[in-house]
Coordinates of C-alpha atoms and ligand atoms in Angstrom, one line a residue:
M29 CA 15.8 0.5 -15.3
Q30 CA 17.5 -2.8 -14.4
K31 CA 16.1 -4.0 -11.1
T32 CA 18.5 -5.3 -8.6
E33 CA 15.9 -7.0 -6.4
W34 CA 17.6 -5.7 -3.3
Y35 CA 14.4 -6.4 -1.4
K36 CA 15.0 -10.1 -1.5
N37 CA 17.7 -9.7 1.0
A38 CA 16.0 -6.9 3.0
V39 CA 14.3 -6.8 6.3
V40 CA 11.7 -4.2 6.8
Y41 CA 10.8 -2.3 10.0
Q42 CA 7.4 -0.6 10.1
I43 CA 7.3 2.8 12.0
Y44 CA 3.8 4.1 12.9
P45 CA 4.9 7.9 13.1
F46 CA 2.3 9.0 15.7
S47 CA 3.6 6.7 18.2
F48 CA 7.3 6.1 17.7
M49 CA 9.1 8.9 19.2
D50 CA 7.8 12.3 20.3
A51 CA 11.1 14.7 20.2
N52 CA 9.2 18.1 20.5
N53 CA 7.1 16.8 23.4
D54 CA 3.8 17.8 21.9
G55 CA 2.1 14.5 22.5
M56 CA 2.7 13.2 19.0
G57 CA 5.6 11.3 17.4
D58 CA 7.6 13.2 15.0
I59 CA 10.4 13.0 12.3
E60 CA 13.0 14.4 14.8
G61 CA 12.0 11.6 17.1
I62 CA 12.5 9.1 14.2
L63 CA 15.9 10.4 13.5
S64 CA 17.0 10.2 17.0
K65 CA 16.4 6.3 16.9
L66 CA 17.7 5.5 13.5
D67 CA 20.9 4.0 15.1
Y68 CA 18.7 1.6 17.2
I69 CA 16.9 0.5 14.2
K70 CA 20.0 -0.1 12.3
E71 CA 21.4 -2.1 15.0
L72 CA 18.6 -4.6 14.9
G73 CA 19.8 -5.7 11.7
V74 CA 16.9 -4.4 9.4
T75 CA 17.8 -2.7 6.1
A76 CA 14.7 -0.7 5.4
I77 CA 12.0 1.3 6.9
W78 CA 8.4 1.5 5.9
F79 CA 6.8 4.6 7.2
S80 CA 3.1 4.5 7.8
P81 CA 1.6 7.8 6.4
L82 CA 3.6 11.0 7.0
Y83 CA 1.5 13.2 4.6
R84 CA -0.8 15.9 5.3
S85 CA -4.0 14.4 6.8
P86 CA -6.9 15.6 9.0
D87 CA -6.4 12.1 10.8
Y88 CA -9.9 10.7 10.8
D89 CA -8.0 7.4 10.1
Y90 CA -4.7 8.5 11.4
G91 CA -2.9 9.3 8.2
Y92 CA -4.7 6.9 6.0
D93 CA -6.8 9.8 4.7
I94 CA -4.6 11.9 2.9
S95 CA -5.3 15.6 2.1
D96 CA -2.0 16.2 0.2
Y97 CA 0.0 13.6 -1.2
K98 CA 3.1 15.9 -1.8
D99 CA 3.5 17.3 1.6
I100 CA 4.5 16.2 5.1
D101 CA 2.0 16.8 8.0
P102 CA 3.2 19.6 10.2
Q103 CA 2.8 17.7 13.3
F104 CA 5.6 15.3 12.0
G105 CA 7.6 18.0 10.7
T106 CA 8.4 19.7 7.3
M107 CA 9.5 18.5 4.0
A108 CA 13.0 19.6 4.9
D109 CA 12.9 17.4 7.7
F110 CA 11.8 14.5 5.6
D111 CA 14.5 15.2 3.3
R112 CA 17.0 15.0 6.1
L113 CA 15.4 11.7 7.3
L114 CA 15.8 10.3 3.7
V115 CA 19.5 11.2 3.8
E116 CA 20.2 9.8 7.3
C117 CA 18.4 6.6 6.5
H118 CA 20.5 6.1 3.3
K119 CA 23.6 7.0 5.2
R120 CA 23.0 4.0 7.3
G121 CA 22.2 1.9 4.3
L122 CA 18.5 1.9 5.3
K123 CA 16.1 1.9 2.4
V124 CA 12.8 4.0 2.5
I125 CA 9.5 2.7 1.8
M126 CA 6.5 5.1 1.8
D127 CA 2.9 4.2 2.5
M128 CA 0.7 5.0 -0.4
V129 CA -3.0 5.2 0.1
L130 CA -4.4 5.5 -3.5
N131 CA -7.9 3.8 -3.1
H132 CA -9.3 6.8 -1.5
T133 CA -8.4 10.5 -0.4
S134 CA -9.4 12.4 2.5
T135 CA -12.6 14.4 1.8
E136 CA -10.4 17.4 2.9
H137 CA -8.3 16.9 -0.2
Q138 CA -8.3 20.0 -2.7
W139 CA -9.6 17.5 -5.3
F140 CA -12.6 16.6 -3.2
K141 CA -13.4 20.2 -2.2
E142 CA -13.3 21.0 -5.8
A143 CA -15.6 18.3 -6.8
L144 CA -18.2 19.3 -4.2
S145 CA -17.9 23.2 -5.3
S146 CA -19.9 22.7 -8.5
P147 CA -21.7 20.1 -10.4
D148 CA -19.6 20.9 -13.4
S149 CA -16.1 20.6 -11.6
P150 CA -13.9 18.2 -13.7
Y151 CA -12.8 17.1 -10.3
R152 CA -16.3 15.4 -9.8
D153 CA -15.1 12.7 -12.0
Y154 CA -12.2 12.0 -9.6
Y155 CA -14.6 10.4 -7.4
I156 CA -17.4 7.9 -7.5
I157 CA -20.4 10.0 -7.2
R158 CA -24.0 8.5 -8.2
K159 CA -27.6 9.5 -7.7
G160 CA -29.4 7.8 -4.9
K161 CA -32.4 5.6 -5.4
T162 CA -35.8 6.6 -4.6
E163 CA -37.9 3.9 -3.0
K164 CA -41.4 4.7 -1.6
G165 CA -40.7 8.3 -1.5
K166 CA -37.4 7.8 0.3
L167 CA -34.1 8.5 -0.9
L168 CA -31.6 5.6 -0.4
P169 CA -27.9 5.2 -1.3
P170 CA -26.9 4.0 -4.9
T171 CA -26.2 0.5 -3.8
N172 CA -26.7 -1.5 -0.5
W173 CA -23.0 -1.9 0.0
A174 CA -21.7 -1.5 3.4
S175 CA -18.4 0.1 4.3
T176 CA -15.5 -1.9 5.7
F177 CA -15.8 0.2 8.7
T178 CA -19.4 -0.4 9.0
G179 CA -22.5 1.5 7.9
S180 CA -23.4 2.5 4.3
A181 CA -20.6 2.8 2.0
W182 CA -22.3 5.9 0.6
E183 CA -22.6 9.3 2.2
R184 CA -25.0 11.9 0.8
I185 CA -23.7 15.2 -0.5
G186 CA -25.6 17.9 1.4
E187 CA -29.1 18.0 0.7
T188 CA -28.6 16.8 -3.0
D189 CA -29.9 13.5 -4.3
E190 CA -26.2 12.5 -4.9
F191 CA -23.8 10.3 -2.8
Y192 CA -20.1 9.6 -3.0
L193 CA -18.6 6.1 -2.5
H194 CA -16.5 5.4 0.7
L195 CA -15.5 1.8 1.2
F196 CA -13.8 3.0 4.4
A197 CA -14.8 5.9 6.7
K198 CA -17.0 8.7 5.1
E199 CA -13.9 11.0 5.5
Q200 CA -12.1 8.6 2.9
A201 CA -13.7 9.2 -0.5
D202 CA -13.0 6.5 -3.0
L203 CA -11.0 7.7 -6.2
N204 CA -12.5 6.9 -9.7
W205 CA -9.4 5.0 -11.2
E206 CA -11.4 4.6 -14.4
N207 CA -10.6 8.4 -15.1
P208 CA -7.5 8.7 -16.8
A209 CA -6.9 12.1 -15.2
V210 CA -6.9 10.4 -11.8
R211 CA -4.4 7.9 -13.0
K212 CA -2.1 10.7 -14.4
E213 CA -2.2 12.4 -11.0
I214 CA -1.3 9.1 -9.2
V215 CA 1.7 8.5 -11.7
D216 CA 2.8 12.1 -10.9
I217 CA 2.7 11.6 -7.1
L218 CA 4.6 8.3 -7.3
N219 CA 7.2 9.9 -9.4
F220 CA 7.5 13.0 -7.1
W221 CA 8.5 10.6 -4.3
L222 CA 10.8 8.5 -6.6
A223 CA 12.6 11.4 -7.8
K224 CA 13.2 12.5 -4.2
G225 CA 15.1 9.1 -3.7
V226 CA 12.5 6.9 -1.9
D227 CA 13.1 3.3 -2.5
G228 CA 9.6 1.9 -2.7
F229 CA 6.0 1.7 -1.8
R230 CA 3.6 0.0 0.2
F231 CA 0.0 0.3 -1.4
D232 CA -2.8 0.5 0.9
V233 CA -5.8 -1.8 -0.1
F234 CA -4.7 -1.7 -3.6
N235 CA -6.9 -4.5 -4.8
M236 CA -10.0 -2.2 -4.5
F237 CA -8.8 0.3 -7.1
S238 CA -11.0 -1.2 -9.8
K239 CA -14.7 -1.5 -9.5
V240 CA -17.3 -3.3 -11.5
Y241 CA -19.4 -0.9 -13.6
P242 CA -22.3 -0.3 -13.6
L243 CA -22.3 -0.4 -9.9
Q244 CA -25.1 -2.8 -8.5
D245 CA -26.8 -4.0 -5.4
D246 CA -25.2 -7.0 -3.5
H247 CA -27.9 -9.7 -3.5
Q248 CA -25.7 -12.2 -1.5
K249 CA -27.6 -13.6 1.6
H250 CA -25.0 -12.0 4.2
T251 CA -25.7 -10.2 7.3
F252 CA -24.0 -7.3 5.7
Q253 CA -24.0 -6.8 1.9
T254 CA -20.5 -5.4 1.5
G255 CA -20.6 -5.5 -2.4
A256 CA -17.0 -7.0 -2.1
Q257 CA -17.4 -9.0 -5.3
Y258 CA -17.9 -5.7 -7.3
F259 CA -14.8 -4.0 -6.0
V260 CA -12.2 -6.7 -4.8
D261 CA -9.8 -7.7 -7.5
G262 CA -12.0 -5.8 -10.1
P263 CA -11.7 -6.2 -13.7
R264 CA -9.3 -3.6 -14.5
M265 CA -6.7 -4.3 -11.6
H266 CA -3.9 -5.9 -13.6
E267 CA -4.3 -3.0 -16.3
F268 CA -4.0 -0.3 -13.5
L269 CA -1.0 -1.9 -11.8
K270 CA 0.8 -2.4 -15.1
E271 CA 0.3 1.3 -16.0
I272 CA 1.7 2.7 -12.7
N273 CA 4.5 0.1 -13.0
E274 CA 5.5 1.3 -16.6
K275 CA 5.1 5.1 -16.0
A276 CA 6.6 5.2 -12.4
L277 CA 7.8 2.0 -10.6
S278 CA 10.0 0.5 -13.4
L279 CA 11.7 3.7 -13.9
Y280 CA 13.7 3.2 -10.6
D281 CA 15.0 0.5 -8.4
T282 CA 12.0 0.1 -6.4
F283 CA 10.4 -2.5 -4.3
T284 CA 6.6 -2.4 -4.1
V285 CA 4.4 -4.3 -1.5
G286 CA 0.7 -4.4 -1.9
E287 CA -1.8 -4.6 1.0
S288 CA -4.9 -6.4 -0.4
F289 CA -8.3 -6.9 0.9
H290 CA -9.3 -10.7 0.9
P291 CA -7.8 -11.4 -2.6
S292 CA -8.5 -14.4 -4.6
V293 CA -5.7 -17.0 -4.8
E294 CA -5.6 -16.7 -8.4
A295 CA -5.5 -12.7 -8.4
A296 CA -2.8 -12.8 -5.7
K297 CA -0.6 -14.9 -7.8
E298 CA -1.0 -12.8 -10.8
Y299 CA -0.2 -9.4 -8.9
V300 CA 3.2 -10.6 -8.1
R301 CA 4.2 -12.8 -11.0
P302 CA 7.4 -11.0 -12.2
E303 CA 6.4 -11.4 -16.1
N304 CA 3.3 -9.2 -15.4
H305 CA 5.2 -6.2 -14.0
E306 CA 2.6 -5.3 -11.5
L307 CA 3.8 -5.5 -7.8
D308 CA 6.9 -7.1 -6.4
S309 CA 4.9 -8.6 -3.5
I310 CA 1.9 -8.5 -1.5
F311 CA 1.1 -9.3 2.2
S312 CA -0.1 -12.5 3.2
F313 CA -2.4 -12.3 6.4
G314 CA -4.0 -15.6 6.3
H315 CA -2.6 -16.6 9.6
F316 CA -4.2 -13.7 11.4
G317 CA -7.5 -15.4 10.8
S318 CA -6.5 -18.4 13.0
D319 CA -7.7 -16.9 16.3
T320 CA -10.7 -15.1 15.1
I321 CA -14.1 -16.3 13.8
A322 CA -14.4 -15.9 10.0
S323 CA -11.2 -13.7 10.0
K324 CA -13.3 -11.2 11.8
Q325 CA -10.8 -9.2 13.8
F326 CA -12.7 -8.7 16.8
F327 CA -14.4 -12.2 17.3
W328 CA -12.1 -14.2 19.4
K329 CA -11.7 -17.9 19.0
P330 CA -9.0 -20.2 20.4
M331 CA -6.0 -20.5 17.8
N332 CA -6.3 -23.1 15.4
L333 CA -2.8 -24.0 14.5
R334 CA -3.5 -25.7 11.3
Q335 CA -5.1 -22.6 10.0
F336 CA -2.1 -20.8 11.2
K337 CA 0.3 -22.9 9.3
E338 CA -1.8 -22.6 6.2
G339 CA -1.8 -18.9 6.2
L340 CA 1.7 -18.6 7.0
L341 CA 3.4 -21.2 4.9
G342 CA 0.7 -21.7 2.1
P343 CA 1.7 -18.7 0.1
Q344 CA 5.3 -19.5 0.5
I345 CA 4.8 -22.8 -1.1
E346 CA 2.3 -21.6 -3.7
N347 CA 4.6 -18.7 -5.0
Y348 CA 8.0 -20.6 -4.9
G349 CA 9.9 -19.7 -7.8
S350 CA 7.4 -17.2 -9.0
G351 CA 6.0 -14.4 -7.0
W352 CA 7.9 -13.0 -3.9
N353 CA 6.4 -13.1 -0.5
T354 CA 6.4 -11.0 2.7
L355 CA 6.4 -12.4 6.3
V356 CA 4.5 -10.6 8.7
I357 CA 3.3 -11.4 12.0
E358 CA 2.2 -7.7 13.4
N359 CA 1.4 -4.4 12.0
H360 CA -0.6 -1.3 12.9
D361 CA -4.0 -2.9 12.2
N362 CA -3.6 -5.8 14.6
P363 CA -3.1 -6.7 18.2
R364 CA 0.3 -7.4 19.5
A365 CA 1.3 -11.0 18.4
V366 CA 2.3 -12.4 21.8
S367 CA -0.9 -11.4 23.2
R368 CA -3.1 -13.4 20.8
F369 CA -2.8 -16.9 19.1
S370 CA -3.8 -18.3 22.4
I371 CA -0.3 -17.4 23.6
D372 CA 0.5 -17.9 27.4
T373 CA 2.1 -14.5 27.5
K374 CA 2.1 -14.3 31.2
H375 CA 4.5 -17.1 31.7
Y376 CA 6.2 -17.2 28.3
R377 CA 6.4 -14.0 26.6
Y378 CA 10.1 -14.2 25.7
E379 CA 9.8 -17.8 24.5
A380 CA 6.7 -17.2 22.5
G381 CA 8.1 -13.9 21.0
S382 CA 11.3 -15.6 19.9
M383 CA 9.3 -18.6 18.6
L384 CA 7.1 -16.5 16.5
A385 CA 10.2 -14.6 15.1
M386 CA 11.8 -17.9 14.1
I387 CA 8.9 -19.5 12.5
T388 CA 8.1 -16.5 10.6
Y389 CA 11.3 -14.9 9.4
L390 CA 12.9 -18.2 8.5
G391 CA 10.6 -18.5 5.7
Y392 CA 10.6 -17.6 2.1
G393 CA 10.1 -13.8 1.5
T394 CA 10.9 -10.5 3.1
P395 CA 10.4 -10.1 6.8
F396 CA 8.5 -7.1 8.1
I397 CA 8.9 -6.3 11.7
Y398 CA 6.4 -3.9 13.5
M399 CA 7.9 -1.4 15.9
G400 CA 8.0 -2.8 19.4
Q401 CA 7.6 -6.5 18.4
E402 CA 11.4 -6.9 18.7
A403 CA 10.7 -6.4 22.4
G404 CA 7.7 -8.5 22.8
F405 CA 5.4 -5.6 23.6
T406 CA 2.1 -6.8 24.8
N407 CA -1.6 -5.6 24.3
T408 CA -2.7 -2.9 26.7
D409 CA -5.3 -3.5 29.4
F410 CA -7.6 -0.7 28.3
K411 CA -10.1 0.4 30.9
S412 CA -12.8 1.9 28.9
M413 CA -13.7 2.7 25.5
D414 CA -12.7 6.3 25.7
Q415 CA -8.9 5.1 26.0
L416 CA -9.4 3.9 22.4
K417 CA -8.6 6.4 19.8
D418 CA -9.0 4.3 16.6
S419 CA -12.5 5.1 15.1
V420 CA -12.9 1.4 14.0
S421 CA -13.0 0.2 17.5
H422 CA -16.0 2.8 18.2
F423 CA -17.7 2.1 15.0
V424 CA -17.7 -1.8 15.7
Y425 CA -18.5 -1.3 19.5
D426 CA -21.7 0.8 18.3
L427 CA -22.6 -1.7 15.8
M428 CA -22.5 -4.5 18.5
L429 CA -24.6 -2.4 21.0
S430 CA -27.0 -1.8 18.1
Y431 CA -27.3 -5.9 18.0
H432 CA -28.2 -5.8 21.8
I433 CA -24.6 -7.2 22.6
P434 CA -24.1 -6.1 26.3
K435 CA -21.7 -3.3 26.9
G436 CA -19.3 -5.2 29.0
L437 CA -19.1 -8.1 26.4
A438 CA -18.9 -5.8 23.4
F439 CA -15.9 -4.1 25.4
R440 CA -14.1 -7.4 25.7
F441 CA -14.6 -8.1 22.0
I442 CA -13.3 -4.8 20.9
K443 CA -10.3 -5.2 23.5
Y444 CA -9.5 -8.3 21.8
G445 CA -9.1 -7.2 18.3
A446 CA -8.4 -3.4 18.6
R447 CA -6.0 -1.9 16.2
D448 CA -5.2 0.5 19.1
H449 CA -2.9 -2.1 20.9
A450 CA -0.2 -1.5 18.3
R451 CA -0.9 2.2 18.4
V452 CA 0.1 3.1 21.8
P453 CA 3.3 5.1 22.2
M454 CA 6.5 3.1 22.1
A455 CA 8.0 2.4 25.5
W456 CA 11.7 3.2 25.3
N457 CA 12.5 3.0 29.0
D458 CA 11.0 3.4 32.4
S459 CA 10.6 7.2 32.6
V460 CA 7.6 9.3 32.2
N461 CA 5.4 8.1 29.4
G462 CA 7.9 5.3 28.7
G463 CA 10.4 7.8 27.3
F464 CA 8.2 8.5 24.4
N465 CA 8.4 12.3 25.3
A466 CA 9.4 14.4 28.1
G467 CA 5.9 14.3 29.8
H468 CA 3.4 16.0 27.7
E469 CA 0.2 13.7 27.6
P470 CA 0.4 11.6 24.6
W471 CA -2.2 11.5 22.0
Q472 CA -3.0 7.9 23.0
C473 CA -2.4 6.4 26.5
V474 CA 0.6 4.5 27.1
N475 CA 0.8 0.9 28.0
P476 CA 1.0 1.0 32.0
L477 CA 3.3 -2.0 31.7
Y478 CA 6.0 0.2 30.2
K479 CA 7.7 0.3 33.6
K480 CA 8.7 -3.5 33.0
I481 CA 8.4 -3.8 29.3
N482 CA 10.4 -1.4 27.5
I483 CA 13.3 -1.3 24.9
K484 CA 16.0 -0.4 27.6
A485 CA 14.8 -3.0 30.0
D486 CA 14.9 -5.6 27.2
L487 CA 18.4 -4.8 26.1
E488 CA 19.7 -4.9 29.7
S489 CA 17.8 -8.3 30.6
S490 CA 19.7 -11.5 30.2
R491 CA 16.8 -12.9 28.1
S492 CA 16.6 -9.9 25.7
L493 CA 14.3 -10.4 22.7
I494 CA 15.9 -7.6 20.9
R495 CA 19.4 -9.4 21.0
F496 CA 17.5 -12.6 19.9
Y497 CA 16.1 -10.8 16.7
Q498 CA 19.6 -9.3 16.1
K499 CA 20.9 -12.9 16.2
L500 CA 18.2 -14.2 14.1
L501 CA 18.5 -11.6 11.5
A502 CA 22.4 -12.2 11.5
F503 CA 21.6 -16.0 10.9
R504 CA 19.3 -15.1 8.0
K505 CA 21.3 -12.5 6.2
D506 CA 23.2 -13.9 3.2
N507 CA 22.0 -17.5 4.0
E508 CA 21.2 -18.7 0.6
T509 CA 19.0 -21.4 1.7
I510 CA 16.8 -19.1 3.7
L511 CA 16.8 -16.5 1.0
Q512 CA 16.1 -18.8 -1.9
G513 CA 15.3 -22.3 -0.7
A514 CA 12.1 -24.3 -1.2
V515 CA 9.8 -24.6 1.6
T516 CA 8.2 -28.1 2.4
E517 CA 5.8 -28.3 5.3
F518 CA 5.7 -31.5 7.6
D519 CA 3.2 -32.7 10.0
H520 CA 0.5 -30.4 9.0
E521 CA -2.1 -32.1 11.1
H522 CA 0.1 -31.7 14.3
K523 CA -2.0 -29.7 16.8
K524 CA 1.2 -28.3 18.8
V525 CA 4.0 -28.3 16.2
I526 CA 4.7 -26.4 13.2
A527 CA 7.5 -27.8 11.1
Y528 CA 9.1 -26.9 7.7
S529 CA 12.2 -27.6 5.8
R530 CA 14.1 -25.0 3.6
T531 CA 16.1 -26.7 0.8
W532 CA 18.5 -25.1 -1.6
K533 CA 20.8 -27.1 -3.7
K534 CA 22.3 -29.7 -1.5
D535 CA 21.5 -27.8 1.7
C536 CA 18.6 -28.4 4.0
L537 CA 17.5 -26.6 7.2
F538 CA 14.6 -28.1 9.3
I539 CA 12.7 -25.5 11.4
F540 CA 10.4 -26.6 13.9
A541 CA 8.5 -25.2 17.1
N542 CA 6.3 -26.1 20.0
F543 CA 3.4 -23.6 19.6
S544 CA 2.0 -24.4 23.2
N545 CA 2.8 -23.8 26.7
K546 CA 3.4 -27.5 27.6
P547 CA 6.4 -29.5 26.9
V548 CA 5.9 -31.8 23.7
S549 CA 7.8 -34.8 22.3
Y550 CA 8.3 -34.6 18.6
T551 CA 9.7 -37.1 16.5
L552 CA 11.4 -35.6 13.4
P553 CA 9.8 -36.7 10.0
E554 CA 11.6 -39.8 8.1
A555 CA 13.0 -37.5 5.5
I556 CA 15.1 -35.4 7.8
S557 CA 18.4 -36.5 9.3
P558 CA 19.7 -33.9 11.6
T559 CA 23.5 -33.2 11.6
A560 CA 23.6 -30.2 13.9
V561 CA 21.5 -27.8 16.0
L562 CA 22.2 -24.3 14.4
M563 CA 19.8 -22.3 16.6
S564 CA 17.3 -22.5 19.3
N565 CA 15.4 -19.9 21.6
Y566 CA 16.6 -22.1 24.7
S567 CA 20.0 -22.7 25.5
D568 CA 19.7 -26.6 25.1
L569 CA 17.9 -29.0 22.9
K570 CA 17.0 -32.5 24.2
L571 CA 17.3 -34.6 21.1
D572 CA 17.1 -38.3 21.9
G573 CA 17.7 -40.1 18.4
R574 CA 15.1 -38.8 16.3
T575 CA 12.8 -37.4 19.0
A576 CA 13.1 -33.9 20.4
E577 CA 11.8 -33.0 24.0
L578 CA 10.3 -29.5 23.4
K579 CA 10.1 -27.1 26.0
P580 CA 7.0 -24.6 25.9
Y581 CA 7.2 -22.4 22.8
Q582 CA 10.8 -24.0 21.8
A583 CA 11.7 -23.3 18.4
V584 CA 14.6 -25.0 16.7
V585 CA 16.7 -24.7 13.5
L586 CA 18.5 -28.1 12.5
Q587 CA 21.1 -28.6 9.8
A588 CA 19.9 -31.8 8.0
E589 CA 20.3 -34.1 5.2
T590 CA 17.2 -35.1 3.3
E591 CA 16.7 -38.1 1.1
S592 CA 16.1 -36.0 -1.9
Ligands
TEU609 O1 -6.1 -1.5 6.0 C1 -7.2 -2.3 5.3 C2 -8.1 -3.1 6.1 O2 -9.2 -3.2 5.5 C3 -8.0 -3.7 7.3 O3 -6.5 -4.1 7.8 C4 -8.6 -2.8 8.6 O4 -7.6 -2.4 9.4 C5 -9.4 -3.9 9.2 O5 -10.4 -4.2 8.4 C6 -10.1 -3.1 10.4 O6 -10.8 -4.1 11.0 C7 -5.5 -0.3 5.4 C8 -4.7 0.5 6.5 O7 -3.8 -0.6 6.9 C9 -5.4 0.7 7.5 O8 -4.9 1.3 8.6 C10 -6.6 1.7 7.1 O9 -7.5 2.0 8.1 C11 -7.4 1.1 5.9 O10 -6.5 0.5 5.0 C12 -7.8 2.4 5.2 O11 -7.1 3.2 4.6

């Protein structure tokens, strides 16, 4: 199938179905709710929707533990509802991207149940099951690896001496990709959805599919032996991706984006190199580490702008002309952008939100917008641990307490990085539960700020961030320089300003922004000669000769001439 590469001019909106819109008022989001908001999404100027998992799941990890890959979870609706959703999206010119979690299945998946039902079950080899080690008469897990979600990565099977591997929660058993029967099932699942008409996939932690065998202990001197070198970018990764590409993805005009777990720079490039026929793109999250210690989500540090620039712009520069990129500033696994990166959200929520959108989405790649981000939704001021529903928040909190970190401090850390911030119900208006539903208690508490910060209020405001997003996406659309131009970074060492140019043929755009809450005087690089101001998130720009007087969080796009 000849690919049209439609994704290169696409803008993707991510929906976390639990929290988007609850039409039947049972406390959980649903497909009917999503259907009622498709016109809103379309009007933003996006062209595709990525749905976080809608499949059947017991929800230990809110849909990322799938128990049936070919069914819709009843709490969201039926397969007929999904089919209608697909039709309605397509009717509006919106492509549909499904989340695919193929590193692990739920332990409630039929395969896993069968695997455990008998030692002779062929399904045993669908998973990674090993005998434990006995040391000094004590039964220990087969290796010392720690799960990404804390604790051992192995769970003992009943009273036996065997364990199964789970690199995430114990309810998420890792699949054995070495087994051709597993890969056949996977190809079949992908084709099932493609035949229905979905347009692409987001692959969850894909670069963990291939493990190094025989499995062995991690002897690195870290606080936690994760074993990462034995399962990240494993030896058969490229082969596995090529296989699913050949047998499923390449048969349709698809788009794929891989979510990877700390990939090496070299491997990341290979996954998306077009000649390799693996994935179209992967997410780059490097900039998310700019305000956390050692990229550990819960450990706050003041934002380091240089690190942010490297994370955001590095992959765009590295991959130029080779692999395709994605442009992301929020998702369901991270706190809200305007509440992090040391942003003064109290005074400059609109300015910072629009600045982030400009510097992110004028880059080289496909923009991904996380629901609510377009209205500058903030973090929630959670009052206690029981308001947090994500098990990761609890696992990490318990781990901190086990290291004698005082409760108050541990709670502050968790509150800083919690995935829960992105997962509170959408605030559509100022009515009960922010208009998420008709009043039933939502599965996760609403952000009490909904009375002030909600979609309706934003749209009615003279400084509407949503309208700014619409303007920005319209500016971007069909702009050859934004879509194809090379990225050159300037003033990398500058501690307050981020600046880069996009050049295509004879055209040059210069994008720069003040990433601080203080005015900044910024002199344009020698190579840039401005000819016009094309866009800014303030109504005016003070440009005195070559020096711009930038207001807090002011971002600007200039039409420019370059020397080259
Ligand atoms: O996330 C992968 C992942 O490891 C992280 O982003 C994770 O959220 C973080 O380390 C927690 O601190 C993907 C999904 O996006 C996430 O929602 C799932 O929980 C995870 O895989 C397991 O399927």
